[in-house]
Amino acid sequence: MRRIAIAWTLGALASSLGATSAPAGDDIVLRGMGSFHIGGRIVEVAGKPTREIQRVPGGPMSKLDPNGQFMVEQMYVEYFLPRNRKGKYPLLMWHGGGLTGVTYQTTPDGREGWMNLFIRKGWDTYVSDAVERGRSGFASPDVWPGEPIFLNYQDPYERFRIGQGAGSWDADPAKRKPMPGTQFPLDAYDNYMKQSVPRWLSTDKAIVDAYLALVDKICPCVLLTHSQGGSFGFLVAEQRPDKIMAIVAVESASAGRIANAPKLKDIPVMMLFGDYVDQHPRWAAYKKIDREYAEAIRAAGGSVDLVSLPDIGIKGNSHMLMQEKNNAESADVIQKWLVAKGMAE
Amino acid sequence: MRRIAIAWTLGALASSLGATSAPAGDDIVLRGMGSFHIGGRIVEVAGKPTREIQRVPGGPMSKLDPNGQFMVEQMYVEYFLPRNRKGKYPLLMWHGGGLTGVTYQTTPDGREGWMNLFIRKGWDTYVSDAVERGRSGFASPDVWPGEPIFLNYQDPYERFRIGQGAGSWDADPAKRKPMPGTQFPLDAYDNYMKQSVPRWLSTDKAIVDAYLALVDKICPCVLLTHSQGGSFGFLVAEQRPDKIMAIVAVESASAGRIANAPKLKDIPVMMLFGDYVDQHPRWAAYKKIDREYAEAIRAAGGSVDLVSLPDIGIKGNSHMLMQEKNNAESADVIQKWLVAKGMAE
């Protein structure tokens, strides 16, 4: 199977340098854009004491009642519809853990993110913030158990293969040990950390439910997922196999339920990985989970292309590859695959 | 002074029905769009125990260290730059309490929000999520004191003049008592509640600091603020009077520091109010604060137009007027004022 993936990618790469994307600087022409929230449920909270609060300094006091009906577990979705549509289906971009749709919007060094690049390639593009991230809001401790987790500066640097693993971080930028040849814009690491948002460890079901609601509204569609979003994408595809026309899972962590993998037999899947994966225990473990899920899809007659960017000559990418210096090149690898699978002109 | 405002608005209204905005359905042509985070600071947390967590079901265990450096109090900003630019300066849209930039993006009933409408009018438009709202993320209890507040279904309905004040809410939609003639899309109240996000009561300084950083990056500019954002807009204008070319404060709650109001003497200000304000104690109180601030600006030789929409024949608007059925009409009132003040063609 690895042979098949490489054969495809080398062939695709040979013809991939033709300009499939309009360069930044050209106008983006949209026949529509907007946002909506989807999913969610109303919960009742009762028995908590009310209190008087001053909502703005100098303003009047007013009652805050923690009881009553609350909307929770809704999801925010932003969409852009290019005039020159070339994608056969909408493209849904689902981000990873501790992040939001901003993952796809921009890069830490301020260039265009995959969102713009795929809009320029002609995709109707839907970027969401998973439940409890970003503009989706989050529920009170009265509704959700546990507390959110917060990532310090060191955590993604060492865990996302920007630095050389444990011990590579230092508060002094000059003393950090980045991966040799990294594509990550190291000088903009602060900006990457600004994109980070807290997340809960207890909300997976709510997240999947909202994604299901989105799929029921928008699809048939193509999923482009990253990291934690990859697991959600596979779990949703298992439940809506007729609605998902293709999946591009970028460094999925982890996969779906292996027993349900056969449900994806009619969905072409690309699993895309950056560099340094095999030498990092954490990512090697996720890749093994992904590979086993891929094997289970293939055993049912399905098709999975597992593509490691360094195997096709694209080196230096961390876990955040859509935000790195060569993000236009990695976007082109995905676009070529989608075209090959009949998803776009 | 009320006379002046009415004279202006009646004159403007007479010529306001010419199409200054392209209709929804026409293409939106952008010479650029993207997002960034700005502001923020690095804090150190120390002395907390680490723990092992499973970040995704079935994945490997990994260390979560609540100590170290954390990025906090950054702000998310999304921008859209129309090809056919007519606004002389960038237009910055600052939302109200417990909400995000989504306030301007869409309406509960799924029509175009003021963001699209003002982009169509030719404004370079920057929509932000205040610190600790939406895509700006929020800091841990180790960094910020206190807990966020959450709004139940009843709270905005009764407090934002959608319903007829206290007691007008009912869990059964058929039993609710909306304001007579309300412009709010009542059937879509669920969607409005989905836009709601928690907020803290202790973060005003951090919010203003991030807005100052944004102004220092983007301005000279025009501010369009709503509710709690109005107070932040005035506080920022007091500190950067040379950078703010005009302010449109929609139902500001509350205003700036009265002692600093003279600093706004060279900034044309519009204070815009919806319907039912004077009969609602809460909003009457805010309007009084705004009016006193306006008087202080005028006493220093400045210019403030205080416009009540019902006084110019536009009735039925709640506190969320940019999201209501007639949001294109209220946007046109603002646009006419901005043109009259030389801010746009």
XYZ file of C-alpha atoms in Angstrom:
690
model
C 0.000 0.000 0.000
C 2.843 2.364 0.696
C 3.980 1.638 -2.857
C 0.615 2.699 -4.229
C 0.668 5.922 -2.275
C 4.150 6.808 -3.425
C 3.388 5.916 -7.029
C 0.385 8.221 -6.942
C 2.183 11.059 -5.276
C 5.237 10.970 -7.472
C 3.075 11.029 -10.555
C 0.994 13.820 -9.155
C 4.019 15.752 -8.043
C 5.514 15.639 -11.522
C 2.579 17.665 -12.790
C 1.881 19.591 -9.626
C 3.858 22.715 -10.231
C 1.404 24.108 -12.740
C -0.383 27.012 -11.109
C -3.573 25.573 -9.666
C -3.850 28.441 -7.207
C -4.145 32.101 -7.986
C -1.252 33.965 -6.420
C -1.824 36.090 -3.323
C -2.411 39.574 -4.607
C -5.087 38.585 -7.093
C -8.623 39.514 -6.125
C -10.784 36.996 -4.316
C -14.215 37.081 -5.938
C -16.993 35.637 -3.791
C -20.584 35.014 -4.727
C -21.304 34.898 -0.997
C -19.802 34.722 2.468
C -21.152 34.573 5.972
C -21.385 32.547 9.127
C -23.842 30.589 11.217
C -24.010 28.470 14.340
C -25.319 24.938 14.163
C -26.208 22.138 16.558
C -26.394 22.727 20.267
C -29.008 21.876 22.839
C -30.882 23.641 25.587
C -30.077 22.606 29.152
C -31.825 23.566 32.355
C -29.875 24.702 35.402
C -31.709 25.074 38.717
C -31.062 25.700 42.391
C -28.102 28.087 42.100
C -28.130 31.432 43.951
C -28.549 34.605 41.908
C -26.213 37.542 42.387
C -26.030 41.231 41.542
C -23.240 42.237 39.191
C -21.998 45.431 37.588
C -21.580 44.527 33.949
C -19.593 47.638 33.053
C -17.729 50.006 35.379
C -20.018 52.870 36.339
C -23.077 51.110 34.966
C -26.161 50.015 36.874
C -26.226 46.829 38.955
C -28.228 43.991 37.486
C -29.184 40.462 38.377
C -27.177 37.504 37.132
C -29.202 34.340 37.324
C -27.180 31.154 36.802
C -30.421 29.207 36.598
C -32.709 28.738 33.674
C -32.324 27.560 30.105
C -28.903 27.710 28.490
C -27.832 27.044 24.906
C -24.771 24.806 24.930
C -22.661 22.751 22.516
C -23.439 24.773 19.420
C -20.745 25.208 16.739
C -19.618 28.251 14.773
C -19.112 27.944 11.006
C -17.788 30.580 8.602
C -18.102 30.110 4.842
C -16.781 31.603 1.625
C -18.221 30.793 -1.802
C -15.932 31.666 -4.732
C -17.460 32.892 -7.973
C -15.197 30.623 -9.998
C -16.245 27.408 -8.332
C -14.159 24.371 -9.249
C -14.626 22.060 -6.279
C -17.427 19.627 -6.988
C -18.515 19.640 -3.325
C -18.128 22.004 -0.368
C -14.827 21.669 1.466
C -15.142 21.523 5.268
C -12.006 22.372 7.277
C -11.860 20.951 10.821
C -9.024 22.087 13.084
C -7.062 20.286 15.793
C -7.098 20.343 19.592
C -6.573 23.586 21.470
C -7.040 25.599 18.308
C -9.826 27.086 16.175
C -10.583 27.660 12.513
C -7.795 30.247 12.595
C -5.503 27.262 11.939
C -6.583 27.513 8.314
C -7.053 31.272 8.024
C -3.560 32.588 8.357
C 0.017 31.683 9.209
C 2.000 32.862 12.230
C 4.126 34.978 9.882
C 1.032 36.602 8.362
C 0.745 34.910 4.968
C -2.407 33.409 3.494
C -3.564 30.206 5.132
C -5.014 27.153 3.459
C -8.477 28.713 3.722
C -7.568 31.485 1.306
C -5.533 29.119 -0.865
C -8.393 26.637 -1.278
C -10.916 29.412 -1.857
C -8.589 30.637 -4.601
C -8.561 27.092 -6.007
C -12.329 27.359 -6.338
C -13.670 25.516 -3.292
C -16.802 26.503 -1.414
C -15.035 26.534 1.946
C -16.545 26.079 5.425
C -14.246 26.674 8.400
C -15.641 25.839 11.818
C -14.613 26.222 15.454
C -15.279 22.921 17.225
C -17.724 22.951 20.136
C -16.223 24.823 23.120
C -13.487 26.436 20.968
C -13.402 30.008 19.765
C -16.634 31.487 18.528
C -18.579 28.372 19.480
C -18.506 29.453 23.127
C -18.409 27.048 26.043
C -20.713 25.866 28.811
C -20.525 26.583 32.510
C -19.190 24.178 35.143
C -22.852 23.565 35.977
C -23.162 21.807 32.597
C -19.752 20.311 31.845
C -17.607 18.363 34.288
C -13.947 19.189 34.673
C -11.840 22.135 33.683
C -10.270 23.092 30.403
C -6.590 22.553 29.760
C -4.228 25.349 28.744
C -1.051 24.890 26.735
C 2.127 26.598 27.813
C 4.774 27.825 25.373
C 6.865 24.733 25.769
C 4.135 22.175 25.025
C 3.452 22.635 21.285
C 7.077 23.492 20.597
C 8.268 20.151 21.931
C 5.188 18.047 21.127
C 4.401 19.305 17.609
C 7.904 18.644 16.231
C 8.787 22.298 15.925
C 11.627 21.699 18.375
C 13.658 18.514 18.753
C 11.310 16.939 21.282
C 11.522 17.031 25.079
C 14.074 19.522 26.336
C 14.262 21.506 23.091
C 12.345 24.492 24.460
C 13.975 27.407 26.256
C 12.455 30.693 27.363
C 15.337 32.357 25.536
C 14.622 31.989 21.793
C 18.345 31.861 21.049
C 18.691 28.723 23.177
C 15.812 26.749 21.632
C 16.625 23.684 19.560
C 14.365 23.621 16.500
C 14.209 20.655 14.163
C 16.948 20.986 11.555
C 15.503 22.429 8.357
C 12.140 23.217 9.949
C 9.566 24.958 7.783
C 7.945 26.522 10.859
C 8.309 30.327 10.945
C 10.271 30.300 14.202
C 10.416 34.077 14.574
C 6.598 34.093 14.701
C 6.165 31.466 17.414
C 4.500 34.091 19.639
C 1.821 34.546 17.000
C 1.241 30.825 16.853
C 0.731 30.722 20.629
C -1.801 33.552 20.315
C -3.979 31.212 18.239
C -4.136 28.704 21.086
C -7.386 28.366 23.012
C -8.277 26.224 26.029
C -10.090 22.967 25.534
C -11.936 20.404 27.596
C -11.166 16.687 27.686
C -14.802 15.666 28.203
C -16.564 17.090 25.153
C -15.829 14.663 22.316
C -19.419 13.513 21.968
C -20.741 17.060 21.850
C -18.145 17.969 19.235
C -19.062 15.016 17.022
C -22.781 15.762 17.400
C -22.278 19.312 16.137
C -20.156 18.114 13.223
C -22.919 15.637 12.353
C -25.407 18.510 12.328
C -23.106 20.460 10.016
C -22.722 17.505 7.658
C -26.481 17.034 7.585
C -26.875 20.675 6.591
C -24.064 21.158 4.057
C -23.008 17.827 2.600
C -22.299 15.899 0.351
C -18.848 17.371 0.933
C -15.136 16.828 1.275
C -13.527 16.852 4.736
C -10.109 18.356 5.378
C -9.139 17.589 8.969
C -6.151 18.163 11.215
C -4.927 16.349 14.307
C -7.780 15.900 16.812
C -10.137 16.947 14.013
C -9.063 13.837 12.096
C -10.575 11.557 14.682
C -13.798 13.557 14.576
C -13.824 13.407 10.778
C -13.526 9.628 10.712
C -16.138 9.178 13.440
C -18.552 11.385 11.482
C -17.818 9.603 8.197
C -18.611 6.274 9.873
C -22.069 7.641 10.696
C -22.663 9.520 7.411
C -20.747 7.516 4.793
C -23.090 8.644 2.007
C -22.478 12.329 2.767
C -18.671 12.325 2.787
C -17.185 12.177 -0.718
C -13.504 12.300 0.280
C -11.369 12.837 3.369
C -7.972 14.484 3.639
C -6.723 13.782 7.173
C -3.619 15.780 8.026
C -1.726 14.087 10.871
C -4.896 12.615 12.316
C -4.785 12.032 16.080
C -6.136 9.540 16.417
C -8.448 7.723 13.905
C -12.028 6.411 14.053
C -13.352 3.163 15.501
C -11.568 0.302 13.806
C -14.718 -1.845 13.810
C -16.494 0.850 11.799
C -13.692 1.443 9.328
C -15.396 -0.702 6.632
C -18.111 1.952 6.420
C -15.538 4.170 4.716
C -14.946 1.716 1.885
C -16.462 4.024 -0.728
C -14.751 7.176 0.512
C -11.303 7.956 -0.905
C -9.026 8.906 1.980
C -5.689 10.677 2.021
C -3.649 10.551 5.217
C -0.974 13.225 5.060
C 2.043 13.478 7.347
C 4.829 16.008 7.746
C 8.458 15.346 8.563
C 10.166 13.813 11.638
C 7.105 11.697 12.480
C 8.782 8.335 12.892
C 11.446 9.666 15.262
C 8.901 11.238 17.633
C 7.261 8.604 19.888
C 4.001 10.504 20.180
C 3.495 10.959 16.449
C 4.795 7.530 15.587
C 2.061 6.188 17.890
C -0.643 8.235 16.186
C 0.637 7.243 12.753
C 0.433 3.588 13.788
C -3.207 4.103 14.841
C -3.932 5.823 11.525
C -2.204 3.072 9.568
C -4.238 0.373 11.311
C -7.423 2.261 10.529
C -6.268 2.599 6.913
C -5.636 -1.132 6.725
C -9.125 -1.830 8.016
C -10.629 0.426 5.339
C -8.544 -1.281 2.663
C -9.489 -4.731 3.933
C -13.108 -3.778 3.224
C -12.209 -2.760 -0.321
C -11.635 0.933 0.329
C -8.859 3.242 -0.768
C -6.419 5.081 1.478
C -3.353 6.971 0.293
C -0.909 7.433 3.142
C 1.442 10.193 2.081
C 4.515 11.294 3.997
C 5.643 14.658 2.679
C 9.365 13.885 3.063
C 8.880 10.782 0.894
C 7.894 13.060 -1.984
C 10.703 15.496 -1.370
C 8.891 18.012 0.840
C 10.920 18.244 4.006
C 10.912 20.084 7.298
C 7.188 20.157 8.132
C 5.999 20.020 11.730
C 2.550 19.037 12.926
C 1.317 22.548 11.992
C 2.198 22.120 8.340
C -0.675 24.249 6.990
C 0.875 27.229 8.743
C 4.436 26.758 7.580
C 6.595 28.487 4.994
C 5.775 25.964 2.278
C 2.031 25.827 2.958
C 1.212 26.605 -0.669
C 3.243 23.573 -1.741
C 1.498 21.228 0.702
C -1.872 22.664 -0.350
C -1.006 21.801 -3.942
C -0.258 18.187 -2.965
C -3.760 17.951 -1.481
C -5.386 19.705 -4.426
C -3.741 17.328 -6.908
C -5.033 14.358 -4.952
C -8.548 15.831 -4.830
C -8.485 16.432 -8.582
C -7.235 12.875 -9.137
C -10.175 11.600 -7.102
C -12.650 13.555 -9.199
C -13.476 16.074 -6.482
C -12.510 19.146 -8.502
C -11.677 20.269 -12.008
C -28.312 69.493 20.658
C -31.079 67.038 20.066
C -32.350 69.501 17.498
C -29.054 69.408 15.638
C -29.041 65.640 15.536
C -32.574 65.459 14.234
C -31.923 68.156 11.639
C -28.973 66.196 10.345
C -30.716 62.865 10.344
C -33.874 64.074 8.663
C -31.817 65.692 5.940
C -29.723 62.609 5.516
C -32.723 60.331 5.596
C -34.358 62.234 2.781
C -31.504 61.281 0.493
C -30.707 57.964 2.107
C -32.729 55.646 -0.025
C -30.345 55.873 -2.943
C -28.512 52.572 -3.189
C -25.278 53.041 -1.307
C -24.977 49.315 -0.749
C -24.766 46.603 -3.352
C -27.599 44.143 -2.890
C -26.916 40.727 -1.397
C -26.419 38.442 -4.335
C -23.869 40.617 -6.060
C -20.310 39.371 -5.899
C -18.034 40.568 -3.115
C -14.682 41.391 -4.689
C -11.805 41.518 -2.225
C -8.244 42.587 -2.851
C -7.353 40.741 0.331
C -8.698 39.033 3.434
C -7.186 37.319 6.426
C -6.794 37.378 10.162
C -4.221 37.972 12.853
C -3.886 38.122 16.610
C -2.530 41.229 18.285
C -1.498 42.347 21.757
C -1.169 39.882 24.571
C 1.584 39.285 27.060
C 3.552 36.354 28.376
C 2.921 35.340 31.986
C 4.810 32.851 34.109
C 2.984 30.242 36.188
C 4.969 28.208 38.722
C 4.483 25.734 41.539
C 1.486 23.814 40.172
C 1.556 19.996 39.972
C 1.842 18.381 36.544
C -0.522 15.600 35.493
C -0.806 12.916 32.839
C -3.719 13.260 30.424
C -5.052 11.387 27.420
C -5.633 14.074 24.841
C -7.710 11.876 22.553
C -9.492 8.619 23.357
C -7.183 5.728 22.572
C -4.158 7.983 22.180
C -0.986 7.918 24.238
C -0.795 9.532 27.674
C 1.183 12.739 27.838
C 2.218 15.289 30.413
C 0.207 18.426 31.005
C 2.279 21.046 32.752
C 0.253 23.986 34.076
C 3.511 25.804 34.788
C 5.692 27.778 32.442
C 5.142 30.652 30.073
C 1.643 31.331 28.767
C 0.437 33.782 26.136
C -2.609 35.628 27.484
C -4.801 38.612 26.627
C -4.180 38.563 22.884
C -6.999 39.572 20.521
C -8.244 38.017 17.288
C -8.917 40.250 14.284
C -10.385 39.273 10.915
C -10.230 41.668 7.961
C -11.713 42.081 4.511
C -10.423 44.601 1.970
C -12.850 45.369 -0.878
C -11.475 46.059 -4.336
C -13.798 49.027 -4.754
C -12.648 50.900 -1.681
C -14.732 53.944 -0.758
C -14.101 54.315 2.969
C -11.312 56.818 3.530
C -10.057 54.878 6.575
C -10.344 51.316 7.835
C -13.564 50.582 9.728
C -13.067 48.692 13.013
C -16.123 46.865 14.399
C -16.092 46.201 18.159
C -18.830 43.999 19.613
C -20.642 44.073 22.943
C -20.444 42.013 26.135
C -20.910 38.255 26.032
C -20.627 38.227 22.262
C -17.953 38.127 19.548
C -17.365 39.591 16.112
C -20.169 37.321 14.931
C -22.468 40.162 16.056
C -21.557 41.889 12.802
C -21.145 38.850 10.543
C -24.645 37.518 10.293
C -28.158 37.778 11.647
C -30.028 35.137 13.663
C -32.260 34.566 10.642
C -29.257 34.044 8.360
C -29.128 37.268 6.368
C -26.034 39.361 5.768
C -24.753 41.231 8.800
C -23.345 44.727 8.936
C -19.892 43.312 8.190
C -20.931 42.226 4.702
C -23.035 45.347 4.207
C -20.167 47.708 5.051
C -17.696 45.695 2.971
C -20.165 46.081 0.103
C -20.210 49.833 0.804
C -16.460 49.835 0.205
C -14.968 49.805 3.703
C -11.770 48.010 4.630
C -13.385 46.195 7.540
C -11.713 44.757 10.660
C -13.891 42.648 12.970
C -12.331 41.563 16.246
C -13.198 39.302 19.168
C -12.407 41.178 22.390
C -9.854 39.650 24.734
C -11.252 36.450 26.333
C -14.089 36.186 23.773
C -14.262 33.802 20.853
C -11.086 33.243 18.885
C -9.091 35.402 21.262
C -8.996 32.564 23.780
C -8.940 33.048 27.531
C -6.503 32.630 30.395
C -6.527 30.060 33.163
C -7.699 30.695 36.734
C -3.992 30.822 37.606
C -3.812 34.080 35.646
C -7.231 35.707 35.960
C -9.243 36.074 39.138
C -12.905 35.124 39.214
C -15.077 33.108 36.909
C -16.825 33.990 33.671
C -20.527 34.750 33.576
C -22.970 32.879 31.354
C -26.233 34.289 30.033
C -29.382 32.241 30.194
C -32.142 32.458 27.598
C -34.178 34.850 29.654
C -31.450 37.434 30.260
C -30.945 39.029 26.824
C -34.600 38.629 25.948
C -35.694 40.741 28.902
C -32.628 42.981 29.200
C -32.014 43.789 25.514
C -35.558 45.051 24.857
C -36.502 42.088 22.700
C -39.200 41.279 25.206
C -41.186 43.734 27.304
C -38.705 43.769 30.181
C -38.754 41.681 33.356
C -41.268 38.862 33.218
C -41.638 38.883 29.432
C -39.685 35.651 28.943
C -41.258 32.208 28.965
C -39.745 28.859 28.108
C -42.705 28.367 25.797
C -42.154 30.657 22.798
C -45.917 31.109 22.403
C -46.122 32.648 25.876
C -43.307 35.179 25.484
C -44.158 38.880 25.390
C -42.051 40.569 22.725
C -41.977 44.334 22.311
C -44.829 45.395 20.052
C -43.537 45.857 16.521
C -40.131 44.405 17.308
C -37.679 44.100 14.422
C -35.951 41.175 16.132
C -36.349 37.886 14.204
C -38.157 36.171 17.063
C -38.313 32.775 15.396
C -34.519 32.740 15.313
C -33.919 33.546 18.992
C -32.183 30.160 19.408
C -29.638 31.207 16.814
C -29.030 34.457 18.645
C -28.354 32.551 21.867
C -25.872 30.353 19.984
C -23.762 33.455 19.368
C -23.458 34.094 23.099
C -20.112 33.409 24.755
C -19.061 33.621 28.400
C -17.209 36.675 29.628
C -15.251 37.784 32.648
C -15.966 40.889 34.721
C -12.297 41.521 35.543
C -10.688 41.956 32.134
C -11.530 45.505 31.037
C -7.944 46.719 31.195
C -6.668 43.777 29.159
C -9.394 44.364 26.580
C -8.535 48.049 26.230
C -4.819 47.263 25.980
C -5.423 44.910 23.069
C -7.665 47.437 21.309
C -4.917 50.041 21.769
C -2.462 47.652 20.122
C -4.896 47.193 17.236
C -5.351 50.940 16.816
C -1.589 51.434 16.837
C -1.283 48.870 14.046
C -4.204 49.768 11.777
C -5.299 53.361 12.342
C -6.078 56.181 11.503
C -9.500 54.570 11.365
C -13.203 54.794 12.108
C -14.651 52.913 15.097
C -18.058 51.254 15.005
C -18.863 49.989 18.488
C -21.752 48.274 20.217
C -22.806 48.163 23.868
C -19.841 47.265 26.101
C -17.614 47.887 23.069
C -18.746 51.510 23.137
C -17.086 52.106 26.463
C -13.898 50.506 25.164
C -14.043 52.647 22.035
C -14.301 55.888 23.990
C -11.560 54.848 26.424
C -9.276 54.047 23.482
C -10.128 57.295 21.675
C -9.232 59.243 24.831
C -5.754 57.676 24.658
C -5.318 57.849 20.859
C -7.327 60.917 19.776
C -5.115 61.457 16.713
C -5.745 57.926 15.435
C -9.546 57.863 15.607
C -11.190 59.823 12.790
C -14.828 59.138 13.736
C -16.817 57.016 16.170
C -20.225 55.427 15.674
C -21.301 54.147 19.097
C -24.386 51.938 18.908
C -26.130 51.859 22.295
C -22.885 52.392 24.145
C -22.819 50.895 27.653
C -21.438 52.844 29.178
C -19.228 55.733 27.925
C -15.619 56.819 28.594
C -14.174 58.844 31.485
C -16.001 62.126 31.626
C -12.835 63.987 32.646
C -11.182 62.798 29.434
C -14.093 63.557 27.138
C -12.494 66.840 25.925
C -9.816 64.745 24.222
C -12.486 63.723 21.705
C -13.187 67.313 20.650
C -11.814 66.752 17.132
C -13.508 63.379 16.580
C -17.016 63.424 15.124
C -19.173 61.058 17.170
C -22.527 59.481 16.409
C -24.431 57.883 19.290
C -27.138 55.655 17.868
C -30.056 54.173 19.795
C -32.839 51.786 18.923
C -36.425 51.850 20.133
C -37.981 51.514 23.621
C -34.865 52.932 25.318
C -36.473 55.563 27.497
C -39.042 53.162 28.935
C -36.412 50.580 29.984
C -34.654 51.640 33.231
C -31.412 49.904 32.330
C -31.066 51.491 28.898
C -32.359 54.850 30.049
C -29.519 54.796 32.590
C -26.929 54.004 29.937
C -28.333 56.644 27.624
C -28.031 59.204 30.418
C -24.363 58.256 30.870
C -23.807 58.565 27.117
C -25.580 61.903 27.007
C -23.431 63.302 29.814
C -20.325 62.152 28.000
C -21.637 63.770 24.817
C -22.240 67.029 26.673
C -18.669 66.969 27.973
C -17.327 66.499 24.438
C -19.500 69.333 23.172
C -18.460 71.603 26.042
C -14.895 71.227 24.764
C -15.977 72.237 21.271
C -16.553 68.761 19.871
C -19.409 67.328 17.844
C -21.765 64.536 18.883
C -24.909 63.505 17.020
C -27.226 61.593 19.303
C -29.653 59.746 17.051
C -32.651 57.765 18.227
C -33.875 55.596 15.383
C -37.574 55.988 16.278
C -37.150 59.773 16.057
C -36.319 59.378 12.363
C -39.117 56.950 11.729
C -37.241 53.677 12.182
C -39.136 51.794 14.844
C -38.979 48.483 16.651
C -35.235 48.023 17.154
C -33.889 46.263 20.226
C -30.372 46.504 21.610
C -29.220 44.044 18.895
C -30.269 46.311 16.071
C -27.477 45.260 13.675
C -28.999 41.791 13.644
C -32.600 42.770 13.078
C -34.880 42.632 10.073
C -34.149 46.216 9.057
C -30.376 46.023 9.539
C -29.735 47.289 6.009
C -31.783 50.400 6.799
C -29.889 51.120 10.037
C -26.590 50.503 8.236
C -27.611 53.120 5.678
C -28.267 55.657 8.460
C -24.705 55.129 9.682
C -23.239 55.224 6.185
C -24.954 58.520 5.414
C -23.537 60.029 8.587
C -20.050 58.767 7.754
C -20.276 60.235 4.257
C -21.512 63.538 5.711
C -18.482 63.580 8.000
C -16.114 63.059 5.075
C -15.204 59.498 6.010
C -16.298 57.941 2.719
C -17.275 58.834 -0.813
